Tab-separated table of C-alpha atoms in Angstrom:
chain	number	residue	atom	x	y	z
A	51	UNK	CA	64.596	88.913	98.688
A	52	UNK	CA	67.508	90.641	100.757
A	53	UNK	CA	70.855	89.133	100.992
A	54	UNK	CA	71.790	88.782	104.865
A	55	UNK	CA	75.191	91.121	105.860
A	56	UNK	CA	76.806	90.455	102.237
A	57	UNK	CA	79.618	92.813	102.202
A	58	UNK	CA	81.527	91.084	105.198
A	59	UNK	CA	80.807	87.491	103.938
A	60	UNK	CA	81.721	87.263	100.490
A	61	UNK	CA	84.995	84.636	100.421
A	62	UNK	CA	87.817	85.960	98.707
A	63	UNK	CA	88.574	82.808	96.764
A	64	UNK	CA	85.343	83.261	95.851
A	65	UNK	CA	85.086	86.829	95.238
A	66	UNK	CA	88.203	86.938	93.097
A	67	UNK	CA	86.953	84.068	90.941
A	68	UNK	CA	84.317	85.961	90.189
A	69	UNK	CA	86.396	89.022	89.383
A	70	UNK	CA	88.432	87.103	87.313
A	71	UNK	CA	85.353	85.918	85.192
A	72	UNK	CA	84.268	89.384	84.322
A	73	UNK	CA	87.400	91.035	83.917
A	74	UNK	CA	88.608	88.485	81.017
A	75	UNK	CA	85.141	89.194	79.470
A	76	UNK	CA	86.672	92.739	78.440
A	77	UNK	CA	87.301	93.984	75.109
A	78	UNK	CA	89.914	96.207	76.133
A	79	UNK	CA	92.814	93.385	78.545
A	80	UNK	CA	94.112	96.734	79.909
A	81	UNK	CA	95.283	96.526	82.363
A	82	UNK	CA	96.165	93.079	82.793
A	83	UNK	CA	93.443	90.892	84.793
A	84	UNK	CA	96.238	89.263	86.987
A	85	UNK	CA	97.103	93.100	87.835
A	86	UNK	CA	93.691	93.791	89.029
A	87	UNK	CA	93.511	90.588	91.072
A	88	UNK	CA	96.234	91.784	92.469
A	89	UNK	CA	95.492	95.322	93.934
A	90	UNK	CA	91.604	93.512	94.628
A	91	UNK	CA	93.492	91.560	96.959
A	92	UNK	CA	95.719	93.977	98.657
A	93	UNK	CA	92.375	95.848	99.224
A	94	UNK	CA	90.767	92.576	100.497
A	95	UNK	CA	93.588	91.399	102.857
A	96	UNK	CA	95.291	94.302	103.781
A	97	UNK	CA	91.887	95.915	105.761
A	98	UNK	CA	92.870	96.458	109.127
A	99	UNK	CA	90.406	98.705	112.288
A	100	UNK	CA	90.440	99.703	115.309
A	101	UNK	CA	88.064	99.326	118.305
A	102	UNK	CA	89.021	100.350	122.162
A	103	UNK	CA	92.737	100.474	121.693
A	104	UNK	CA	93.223	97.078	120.021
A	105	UNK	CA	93.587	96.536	115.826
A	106	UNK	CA	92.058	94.057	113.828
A	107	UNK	CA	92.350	92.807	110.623
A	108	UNK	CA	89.575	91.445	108.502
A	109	UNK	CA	90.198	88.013	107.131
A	110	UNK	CA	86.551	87.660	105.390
A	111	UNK	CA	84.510	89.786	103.072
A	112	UNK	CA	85.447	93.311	101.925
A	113	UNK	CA	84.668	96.851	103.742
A	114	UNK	CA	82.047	98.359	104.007
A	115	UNK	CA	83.465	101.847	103.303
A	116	UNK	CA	85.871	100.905	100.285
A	117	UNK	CA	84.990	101.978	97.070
A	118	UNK	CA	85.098	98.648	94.841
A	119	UNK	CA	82.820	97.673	97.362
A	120	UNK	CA	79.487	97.642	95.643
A	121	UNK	CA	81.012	96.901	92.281
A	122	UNK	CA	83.013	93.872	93.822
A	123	UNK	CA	79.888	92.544	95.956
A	124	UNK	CA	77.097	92.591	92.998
A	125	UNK	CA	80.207	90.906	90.928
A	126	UNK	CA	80.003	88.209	93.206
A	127	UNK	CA	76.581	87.996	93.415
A	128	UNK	CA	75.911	88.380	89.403
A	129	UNK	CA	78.225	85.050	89.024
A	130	UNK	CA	76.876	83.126	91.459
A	131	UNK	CA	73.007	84.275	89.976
A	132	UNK	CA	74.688	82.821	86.504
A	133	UNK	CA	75.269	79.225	88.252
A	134	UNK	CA	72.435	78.985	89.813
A	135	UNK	CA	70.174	79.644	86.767
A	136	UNK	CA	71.863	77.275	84.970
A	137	UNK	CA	71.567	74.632	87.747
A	138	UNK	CA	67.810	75.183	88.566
A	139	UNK	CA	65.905	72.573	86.968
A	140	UNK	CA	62.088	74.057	88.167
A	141	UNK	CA	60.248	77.576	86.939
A	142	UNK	CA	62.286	80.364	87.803
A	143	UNK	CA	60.547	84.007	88.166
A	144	UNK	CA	59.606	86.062	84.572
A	145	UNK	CA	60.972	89.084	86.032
A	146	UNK	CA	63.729	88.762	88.290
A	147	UNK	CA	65.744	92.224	88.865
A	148	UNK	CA	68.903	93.197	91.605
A	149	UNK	CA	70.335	96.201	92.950
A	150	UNK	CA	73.402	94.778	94.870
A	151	UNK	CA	71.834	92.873	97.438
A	152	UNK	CA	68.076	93.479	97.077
A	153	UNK	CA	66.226	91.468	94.903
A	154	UNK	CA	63.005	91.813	93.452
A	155	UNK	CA	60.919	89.238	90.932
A	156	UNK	CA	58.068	88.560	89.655
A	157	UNK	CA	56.530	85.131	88.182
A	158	UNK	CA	53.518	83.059	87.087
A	159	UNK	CA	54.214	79.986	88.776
A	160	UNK	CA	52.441	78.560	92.219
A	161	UNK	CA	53.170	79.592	95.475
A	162	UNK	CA	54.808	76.072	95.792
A	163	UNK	CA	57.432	76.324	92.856
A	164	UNK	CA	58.507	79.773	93.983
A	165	UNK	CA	58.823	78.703	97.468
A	166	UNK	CA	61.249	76.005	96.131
A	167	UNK	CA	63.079	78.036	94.511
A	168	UNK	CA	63.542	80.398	97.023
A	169	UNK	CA	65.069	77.096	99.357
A	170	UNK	CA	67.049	76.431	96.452
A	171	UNK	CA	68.793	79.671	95.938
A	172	UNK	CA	69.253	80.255	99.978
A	173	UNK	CA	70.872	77.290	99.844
A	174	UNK	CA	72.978	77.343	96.924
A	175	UNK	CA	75.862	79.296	97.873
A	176	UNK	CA	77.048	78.644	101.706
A	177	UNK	CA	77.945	82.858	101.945
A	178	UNK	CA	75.032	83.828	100.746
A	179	UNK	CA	71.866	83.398	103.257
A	180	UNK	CA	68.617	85.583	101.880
A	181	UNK	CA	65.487	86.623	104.033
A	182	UNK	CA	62.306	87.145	101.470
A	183	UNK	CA	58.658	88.242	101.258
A	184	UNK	CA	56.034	86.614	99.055
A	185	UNK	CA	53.154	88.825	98.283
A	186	UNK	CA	50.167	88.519	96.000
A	187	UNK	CA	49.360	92.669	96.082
A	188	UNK	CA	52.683	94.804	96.686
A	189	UNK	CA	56.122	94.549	97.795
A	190	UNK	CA	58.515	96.582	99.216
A	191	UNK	CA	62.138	97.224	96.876
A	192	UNK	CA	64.582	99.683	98.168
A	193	UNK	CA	62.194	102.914	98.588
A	194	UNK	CA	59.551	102.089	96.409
A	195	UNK	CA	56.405	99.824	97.120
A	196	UNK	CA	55.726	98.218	93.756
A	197	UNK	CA	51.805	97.000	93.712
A	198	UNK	CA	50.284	94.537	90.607
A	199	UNK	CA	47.342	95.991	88.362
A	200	UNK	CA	45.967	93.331	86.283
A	201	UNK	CA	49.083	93.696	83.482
A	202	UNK	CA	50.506	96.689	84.774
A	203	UNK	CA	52.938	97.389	87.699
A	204	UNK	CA	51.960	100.422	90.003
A	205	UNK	CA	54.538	102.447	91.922
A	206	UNK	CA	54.533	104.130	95.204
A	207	UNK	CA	56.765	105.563	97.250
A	208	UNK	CA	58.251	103.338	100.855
A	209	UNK	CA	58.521	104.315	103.927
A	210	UNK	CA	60.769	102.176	106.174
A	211	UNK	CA	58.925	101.910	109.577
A	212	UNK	CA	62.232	103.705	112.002
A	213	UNK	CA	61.886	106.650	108.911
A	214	UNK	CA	61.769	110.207	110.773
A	215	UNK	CA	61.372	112.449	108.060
A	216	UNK	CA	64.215	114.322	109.648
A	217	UNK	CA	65.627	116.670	107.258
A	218	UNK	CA	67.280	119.380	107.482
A	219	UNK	CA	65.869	122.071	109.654
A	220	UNK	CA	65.257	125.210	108.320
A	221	UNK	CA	66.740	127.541	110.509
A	222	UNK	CA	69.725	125.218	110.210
A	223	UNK	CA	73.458	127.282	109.505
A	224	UNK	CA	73.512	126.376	105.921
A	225	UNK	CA	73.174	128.375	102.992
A	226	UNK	CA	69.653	129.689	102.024
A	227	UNK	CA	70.047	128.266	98.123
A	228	UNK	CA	70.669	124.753	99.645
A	229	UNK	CA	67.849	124.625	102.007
A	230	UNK	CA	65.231	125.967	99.655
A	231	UNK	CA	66.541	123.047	97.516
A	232	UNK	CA	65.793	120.185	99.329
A	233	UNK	CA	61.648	120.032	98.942
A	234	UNK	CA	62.268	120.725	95.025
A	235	UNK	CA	64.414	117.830	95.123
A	236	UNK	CA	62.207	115.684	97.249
A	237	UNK	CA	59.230	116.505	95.409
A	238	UNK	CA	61.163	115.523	92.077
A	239	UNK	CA	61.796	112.281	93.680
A	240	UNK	CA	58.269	111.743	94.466
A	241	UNK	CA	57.343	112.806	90.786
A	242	UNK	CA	59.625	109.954	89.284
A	243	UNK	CA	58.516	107.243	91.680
A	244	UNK	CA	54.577	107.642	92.257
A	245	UNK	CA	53.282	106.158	89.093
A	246	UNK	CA	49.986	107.856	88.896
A	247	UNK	CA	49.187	111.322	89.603
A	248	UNK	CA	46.841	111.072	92.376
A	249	UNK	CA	49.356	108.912	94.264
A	250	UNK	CA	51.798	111.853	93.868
A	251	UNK	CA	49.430	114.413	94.977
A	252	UNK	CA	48.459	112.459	98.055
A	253	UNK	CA	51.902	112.000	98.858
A	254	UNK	CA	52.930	115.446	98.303
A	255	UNK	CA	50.926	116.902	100.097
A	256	UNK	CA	52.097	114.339	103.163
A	257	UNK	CA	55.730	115.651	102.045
A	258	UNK	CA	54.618	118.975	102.676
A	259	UNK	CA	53.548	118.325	106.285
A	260	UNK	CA	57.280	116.710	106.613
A	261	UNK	CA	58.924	119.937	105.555
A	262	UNK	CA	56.845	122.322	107.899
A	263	UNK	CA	57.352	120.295	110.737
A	264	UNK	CA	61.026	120.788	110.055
A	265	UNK	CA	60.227	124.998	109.989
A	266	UNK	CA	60.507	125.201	106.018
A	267	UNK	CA	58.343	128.409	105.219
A	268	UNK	CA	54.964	127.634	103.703
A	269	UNK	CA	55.687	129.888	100.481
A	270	UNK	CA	59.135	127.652	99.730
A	271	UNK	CA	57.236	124.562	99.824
A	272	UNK	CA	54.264	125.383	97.793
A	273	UNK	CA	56.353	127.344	95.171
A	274	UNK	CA	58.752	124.045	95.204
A	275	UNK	CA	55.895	121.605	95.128
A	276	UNK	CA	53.894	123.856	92.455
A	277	UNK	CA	57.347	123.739	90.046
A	278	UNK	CA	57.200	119.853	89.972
A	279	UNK	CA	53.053	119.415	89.253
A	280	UNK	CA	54.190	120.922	86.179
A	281	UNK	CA	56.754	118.956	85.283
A	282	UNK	CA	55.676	115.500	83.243
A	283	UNK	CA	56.748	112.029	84.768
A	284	UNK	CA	58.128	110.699	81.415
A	285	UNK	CA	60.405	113.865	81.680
A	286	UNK	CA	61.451	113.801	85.396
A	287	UNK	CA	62.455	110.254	84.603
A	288	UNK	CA	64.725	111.464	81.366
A	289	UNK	CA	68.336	111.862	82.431
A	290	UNK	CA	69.565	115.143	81.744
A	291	UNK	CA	73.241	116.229	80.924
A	292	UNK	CA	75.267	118.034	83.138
A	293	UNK	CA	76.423	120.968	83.111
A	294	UNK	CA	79.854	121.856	82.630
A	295	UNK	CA	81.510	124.243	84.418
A	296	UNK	CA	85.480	123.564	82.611
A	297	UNK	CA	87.324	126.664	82.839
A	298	UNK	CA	85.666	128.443	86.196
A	299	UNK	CA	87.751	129.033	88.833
A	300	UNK	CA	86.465	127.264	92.194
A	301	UNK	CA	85.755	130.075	95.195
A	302	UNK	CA	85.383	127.343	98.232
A	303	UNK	CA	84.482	129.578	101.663
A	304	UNK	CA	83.766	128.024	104.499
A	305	UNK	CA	80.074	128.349	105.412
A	306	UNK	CA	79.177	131.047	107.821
A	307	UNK	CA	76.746	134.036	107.364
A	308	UNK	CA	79.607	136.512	106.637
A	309	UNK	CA	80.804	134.097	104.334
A	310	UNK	CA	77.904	135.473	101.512
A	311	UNK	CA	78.700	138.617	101.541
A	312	UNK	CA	82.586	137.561	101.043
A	313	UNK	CA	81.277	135.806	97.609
A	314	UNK	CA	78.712	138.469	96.783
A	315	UNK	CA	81.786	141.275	96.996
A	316	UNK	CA	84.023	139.230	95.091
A	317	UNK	CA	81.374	138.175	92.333
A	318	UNK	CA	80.681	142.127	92.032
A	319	UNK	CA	83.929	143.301	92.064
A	320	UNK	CA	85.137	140.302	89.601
A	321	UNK	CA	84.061	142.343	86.718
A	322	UNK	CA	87.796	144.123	87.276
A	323	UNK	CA	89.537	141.476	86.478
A	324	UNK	CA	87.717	140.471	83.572
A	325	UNK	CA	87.959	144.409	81.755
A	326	UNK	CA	92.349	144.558	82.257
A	327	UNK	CA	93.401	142.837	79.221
A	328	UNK	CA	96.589	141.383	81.158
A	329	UNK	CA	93.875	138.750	83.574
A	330	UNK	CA	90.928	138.792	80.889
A	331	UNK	CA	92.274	135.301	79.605
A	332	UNK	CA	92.908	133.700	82.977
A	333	UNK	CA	89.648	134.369	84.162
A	334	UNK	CA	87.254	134.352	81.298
A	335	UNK	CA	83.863	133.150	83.624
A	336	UNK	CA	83.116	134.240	86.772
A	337	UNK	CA	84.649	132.152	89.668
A	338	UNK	CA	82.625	128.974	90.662
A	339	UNK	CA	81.715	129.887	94.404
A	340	UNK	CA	80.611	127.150	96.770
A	341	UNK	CA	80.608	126.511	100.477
A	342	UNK	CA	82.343	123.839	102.755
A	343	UNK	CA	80.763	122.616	105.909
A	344	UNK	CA	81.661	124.485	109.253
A	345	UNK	CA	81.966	122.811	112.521
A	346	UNK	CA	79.344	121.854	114.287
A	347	UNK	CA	78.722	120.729	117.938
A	348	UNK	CA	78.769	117.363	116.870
A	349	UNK	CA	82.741	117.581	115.978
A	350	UNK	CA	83.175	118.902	119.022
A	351	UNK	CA	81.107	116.841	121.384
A	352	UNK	CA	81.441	113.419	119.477
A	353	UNK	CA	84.654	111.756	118.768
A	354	UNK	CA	84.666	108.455	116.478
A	355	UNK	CA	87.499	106.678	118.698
A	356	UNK	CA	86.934	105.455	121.981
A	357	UNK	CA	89.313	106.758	124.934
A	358	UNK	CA	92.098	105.159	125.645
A	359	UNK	CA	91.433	102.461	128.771
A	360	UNK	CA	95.344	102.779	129.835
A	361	UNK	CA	97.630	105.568	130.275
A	362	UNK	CA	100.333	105.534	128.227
A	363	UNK	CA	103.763	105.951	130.169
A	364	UNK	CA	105.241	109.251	130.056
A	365	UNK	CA	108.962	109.418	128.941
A	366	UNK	CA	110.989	109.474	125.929
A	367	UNK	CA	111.160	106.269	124.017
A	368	UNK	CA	112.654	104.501	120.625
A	369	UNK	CA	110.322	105.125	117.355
A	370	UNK	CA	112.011	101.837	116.479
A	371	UNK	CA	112.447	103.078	113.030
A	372	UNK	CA	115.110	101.751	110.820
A	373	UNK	CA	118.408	103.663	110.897
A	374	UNK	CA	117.135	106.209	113.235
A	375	UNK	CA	120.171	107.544	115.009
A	376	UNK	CA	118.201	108.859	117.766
A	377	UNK	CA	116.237	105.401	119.373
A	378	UNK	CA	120.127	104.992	121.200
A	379	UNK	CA	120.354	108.655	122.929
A	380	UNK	CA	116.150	108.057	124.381
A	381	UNK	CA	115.927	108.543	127.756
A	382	UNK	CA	112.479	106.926	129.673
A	383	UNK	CA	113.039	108.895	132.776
A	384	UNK	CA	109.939	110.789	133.838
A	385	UNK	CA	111.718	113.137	136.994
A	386	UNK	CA	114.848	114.596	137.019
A	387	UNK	CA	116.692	117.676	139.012
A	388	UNK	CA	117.307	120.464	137.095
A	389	UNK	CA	119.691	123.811	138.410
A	390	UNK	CA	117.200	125.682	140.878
A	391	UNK	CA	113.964	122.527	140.501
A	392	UNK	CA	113.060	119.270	139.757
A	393	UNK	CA	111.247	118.711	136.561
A	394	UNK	CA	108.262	116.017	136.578
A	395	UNK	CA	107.572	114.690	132.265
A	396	UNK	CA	103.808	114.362	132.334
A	397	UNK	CA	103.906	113.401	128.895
A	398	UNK	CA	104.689	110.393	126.044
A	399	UNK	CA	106.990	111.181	123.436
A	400	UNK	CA	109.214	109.489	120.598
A	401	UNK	CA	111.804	110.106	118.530
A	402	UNK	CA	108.721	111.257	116.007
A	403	UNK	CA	107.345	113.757	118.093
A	404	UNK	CA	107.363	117.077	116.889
A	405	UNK	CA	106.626	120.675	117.971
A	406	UNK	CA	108.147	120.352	121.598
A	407	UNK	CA	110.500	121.398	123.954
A	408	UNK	CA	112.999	118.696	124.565
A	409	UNK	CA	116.525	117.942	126.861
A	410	UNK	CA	119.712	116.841	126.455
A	411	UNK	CA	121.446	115.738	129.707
A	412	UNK	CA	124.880	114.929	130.135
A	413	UNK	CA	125.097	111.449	131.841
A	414	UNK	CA	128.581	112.002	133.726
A	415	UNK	CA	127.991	116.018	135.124
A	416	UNK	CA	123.998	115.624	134.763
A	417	UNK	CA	124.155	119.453	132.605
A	418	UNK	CA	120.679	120.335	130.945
A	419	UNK	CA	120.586	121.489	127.117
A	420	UNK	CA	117.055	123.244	126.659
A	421	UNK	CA	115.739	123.535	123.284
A	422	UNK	CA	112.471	123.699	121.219
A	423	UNK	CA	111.744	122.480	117.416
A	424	UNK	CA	108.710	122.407	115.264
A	425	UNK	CA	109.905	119.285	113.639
A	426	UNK	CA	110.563	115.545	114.643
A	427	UNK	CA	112.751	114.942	117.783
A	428	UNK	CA	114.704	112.765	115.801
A	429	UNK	CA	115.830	115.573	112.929
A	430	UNK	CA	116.686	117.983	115.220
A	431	UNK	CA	118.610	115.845	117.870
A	432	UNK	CA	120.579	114.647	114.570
A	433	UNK	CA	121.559	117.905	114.150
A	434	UNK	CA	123.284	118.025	117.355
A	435	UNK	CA	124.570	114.767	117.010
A	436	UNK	CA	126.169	115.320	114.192
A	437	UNK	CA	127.797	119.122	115.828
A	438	UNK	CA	129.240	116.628	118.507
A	439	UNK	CA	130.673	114.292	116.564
A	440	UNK	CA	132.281	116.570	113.770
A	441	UNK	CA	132.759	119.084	116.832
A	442	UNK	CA	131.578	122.263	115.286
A	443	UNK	CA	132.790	125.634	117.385
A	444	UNK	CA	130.504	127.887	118.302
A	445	UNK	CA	128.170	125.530	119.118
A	446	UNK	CA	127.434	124.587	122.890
A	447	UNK	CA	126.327	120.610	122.456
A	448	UNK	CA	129.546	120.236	120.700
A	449	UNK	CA	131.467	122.065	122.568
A	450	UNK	CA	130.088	120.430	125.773
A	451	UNK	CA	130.551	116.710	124.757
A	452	UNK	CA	133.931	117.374	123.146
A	453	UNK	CA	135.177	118.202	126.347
A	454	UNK	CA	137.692	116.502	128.722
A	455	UNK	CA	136.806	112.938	129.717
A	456	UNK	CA	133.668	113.717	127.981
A	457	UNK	CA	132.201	112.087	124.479
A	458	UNK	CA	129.221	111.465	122.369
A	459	UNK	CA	128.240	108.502	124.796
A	460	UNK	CA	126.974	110.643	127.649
A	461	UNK	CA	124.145	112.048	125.607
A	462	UNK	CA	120.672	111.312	126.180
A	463	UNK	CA	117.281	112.971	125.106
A	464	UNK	CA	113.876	113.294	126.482
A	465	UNK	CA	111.173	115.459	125.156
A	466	UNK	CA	109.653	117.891	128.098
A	467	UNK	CA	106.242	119.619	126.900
A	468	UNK	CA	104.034	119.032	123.952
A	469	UNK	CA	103.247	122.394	122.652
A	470	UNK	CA	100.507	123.931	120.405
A	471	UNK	CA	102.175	126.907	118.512
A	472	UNK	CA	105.374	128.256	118.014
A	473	UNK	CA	104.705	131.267	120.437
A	474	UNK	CA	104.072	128.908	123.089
A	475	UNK	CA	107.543	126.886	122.481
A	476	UNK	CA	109.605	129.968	122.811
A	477	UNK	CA	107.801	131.449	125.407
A	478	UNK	CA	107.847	127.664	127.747
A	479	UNK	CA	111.426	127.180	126.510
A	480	UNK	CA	112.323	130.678	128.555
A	481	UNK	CA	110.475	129.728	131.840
A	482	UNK	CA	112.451	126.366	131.867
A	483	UNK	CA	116.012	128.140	131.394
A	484	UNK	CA	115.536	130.999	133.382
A	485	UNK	CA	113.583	128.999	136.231
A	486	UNK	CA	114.180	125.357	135.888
């Protein structure tokens, strides 16, 4: 049995009820249960997306990528399994297991009293709508197929039907330690499931075909697959502890070829720090190197936002912001004539922008103030603001806006020209005072 789209239709009266329910079962009330109803439900409500340029909130269920999401879905699930168990009057299965929403069970009964159960536990709950397979021989539950043997239940692994086998490729830009990983770790997970050995053989050998379709050498995958044949099933299904690395210093590198020989060099040379007595007790182990993912074409090619359908205006307009002392000075104009050109804004900006070149214009002699700032528009027209209105010498804004007939009420600002570095800012904020 498979619970139809659970996440996203799960109440949240109902969800929370159920939270409540096993959060007062704790032996330890802290924190409070009211207080973790609480943030549940700023997580529940407070969920808002966006798709092409317009934001949503969601108003049922909880999302998908949150991370009380599993625990708060098979919560909700486990306490509406205890009411209907209690409120089933007919033969209910002898085994009847759940790993958030798949279900799997096993039971004595006829086909009939199952199949009435079934009805009754679709219908028992108006969120929660199940599709199910009945099977006399195997079933399918998560990747395993599990198969009866007169008392025994067999194992295999599953295969979904749309399953590639894609994994990595071998000649793949990662490090060599992770690829040659994967079919040890694959096999390992074929050791564990298959519950007989000829089943695993069978099956590992079909692994193997996977992995040399994907350009794995042949001597990685036998070694690999040789290393788990050894290995008992009652031990690859013993969980092991971990190992503990306190104390090591983390060398992250971004993955790139050159990037070994960077931790090979400082793993050699590391032996230095480890003989002067003054760094021998900051850096008792060796560092714990590791690698970070590089970009790839698919950062590059594919972006997770659709493009904008509408252009936004260009101009300089309010942020809107409480007690921002710029909104008032914003100026929407996109064209305006400067000493030897005009000047056309191509681009949006507010009084949050930062790293630009921006304008202050005199409204009553229509002067131009050129300037540039890595920070917000806002902060740094404040800071001229405030030269004007305490009129600070020296200064030209001040100066210029403290003259006759002249005030702090002829001021306006417009930003001119995103920029990308500082170099660029001083270099465009040149061209537009020596030839604007």
């Amino acid at each position: 049995m498979d619970v139809q789209s659970l996440y996203t239709s799960i109440p949240h009266q109902d969800g929370l009820k159920a939270l409540r329910y096993f959060l007062d079962q704790r032996s330890n009330p802290y924190p409070s249960t009211d207080t973790l109803l609480r943030l549940a439900e700023l997580v529940l409500t407070l969920n808002n997306f966006s798709f092409d340029s317009s934001h949503f909130l969601q108003t049922q269920g909880v999302a998908m990528g949150t991370r009380m999401g599993p625990s708060y879905a098979c919560l909700f699930v486990g306490h509406v399994e205890q009411s209907l168990f209690s409120a089933y009057q007919g033969p209910t299965p002898d085994l009847y297991l759940r790993y958030i929403d798949d279900c799997f069970g096993v039971t004595s009964c006829t086909h009939t009293q199952l199949t009435d159960f079934i009805h009754f536990t679709t219908n028992f709950h108006p969120a929660l709508k199940y599709t199910w397979t009945i099977s006399d021989i195997s079933l399918p539950f998560l990747d395993l197929t599990i198969s009866i043997a007169g008392d025994t239940l067999l194992t295999d692994i599953h295969y979904k039907p749309t399953d590639s086998h894609s994994y990595l490729d071998y000649s793949s830009s990662h490090p060599a330690s992770c690829k040659d990983s994967i079919p040890y770790s694959q096999f390992l997970r074929l050791r564990r499931i298959c519950s007989q050995d000829e089943v695993f053989h069978t099956r590992s050998s079909q692994m193997s075909s996977f992995f040399r379709e994907r350009g794995f050498p042949s001597p990685t995958i036998d070694e690999a697959r040789t290393r788990v044949s050894s290995i008992p099933r009652n031990t690859a299904l013993s969980p092991h502890s971990p190992t503990h690395n306190k104390g090591r210093v983390p060398l992250v590198l971004t993955f790139h070829p050159t990037s070994q020989r960077i931790q090979q060099i400082v793993l050699r040379q590391f032996r230095h720090l480890q003989r002067d007595p003054s760094t021998r007790h900051i850096f008792p182990s060796p560092p714990l190197s590791a690698f970070r993912k590089d970009r790839s074409l698919r950062n590059s090619l594919v972006n997770s936002s659709l493009p904008s359908r509408s252009t936004p205006s260009p101009g300089t307009f309010p942020c809107n912001r409480k007690r921002c002392y710029t909104c008032p000075f914003t100026s929407p104009i996109h064209s305006f004539q400067g000493p030897k050109q005009s000047f056309q804004v191509r681009q949006r900006f507010t009084c949050t922008s930062s790293n630009l070149i921006y304008c202050i214009r005199c409204s009553r002699c229509q002067l131009l103030y050129i300037g540039e700032t890595k920070r917000r528009l806002g902060d740094r027209f404040a800071e001229h603001l405030r030269s004007v209105r305490l009129n600070l010498p020296d200064l030209p804004v001040a100066q210029h806006f403290n003259s006759p007939s002249h005030s702090h009420t002829d001021l306006s600002v417009l930003g001119l020209l995103h920029c990308q570095s500082e170099a660029q800012r001083k270099l465009e904020e040149q061209h537009l005072i020596l030839h604007g």
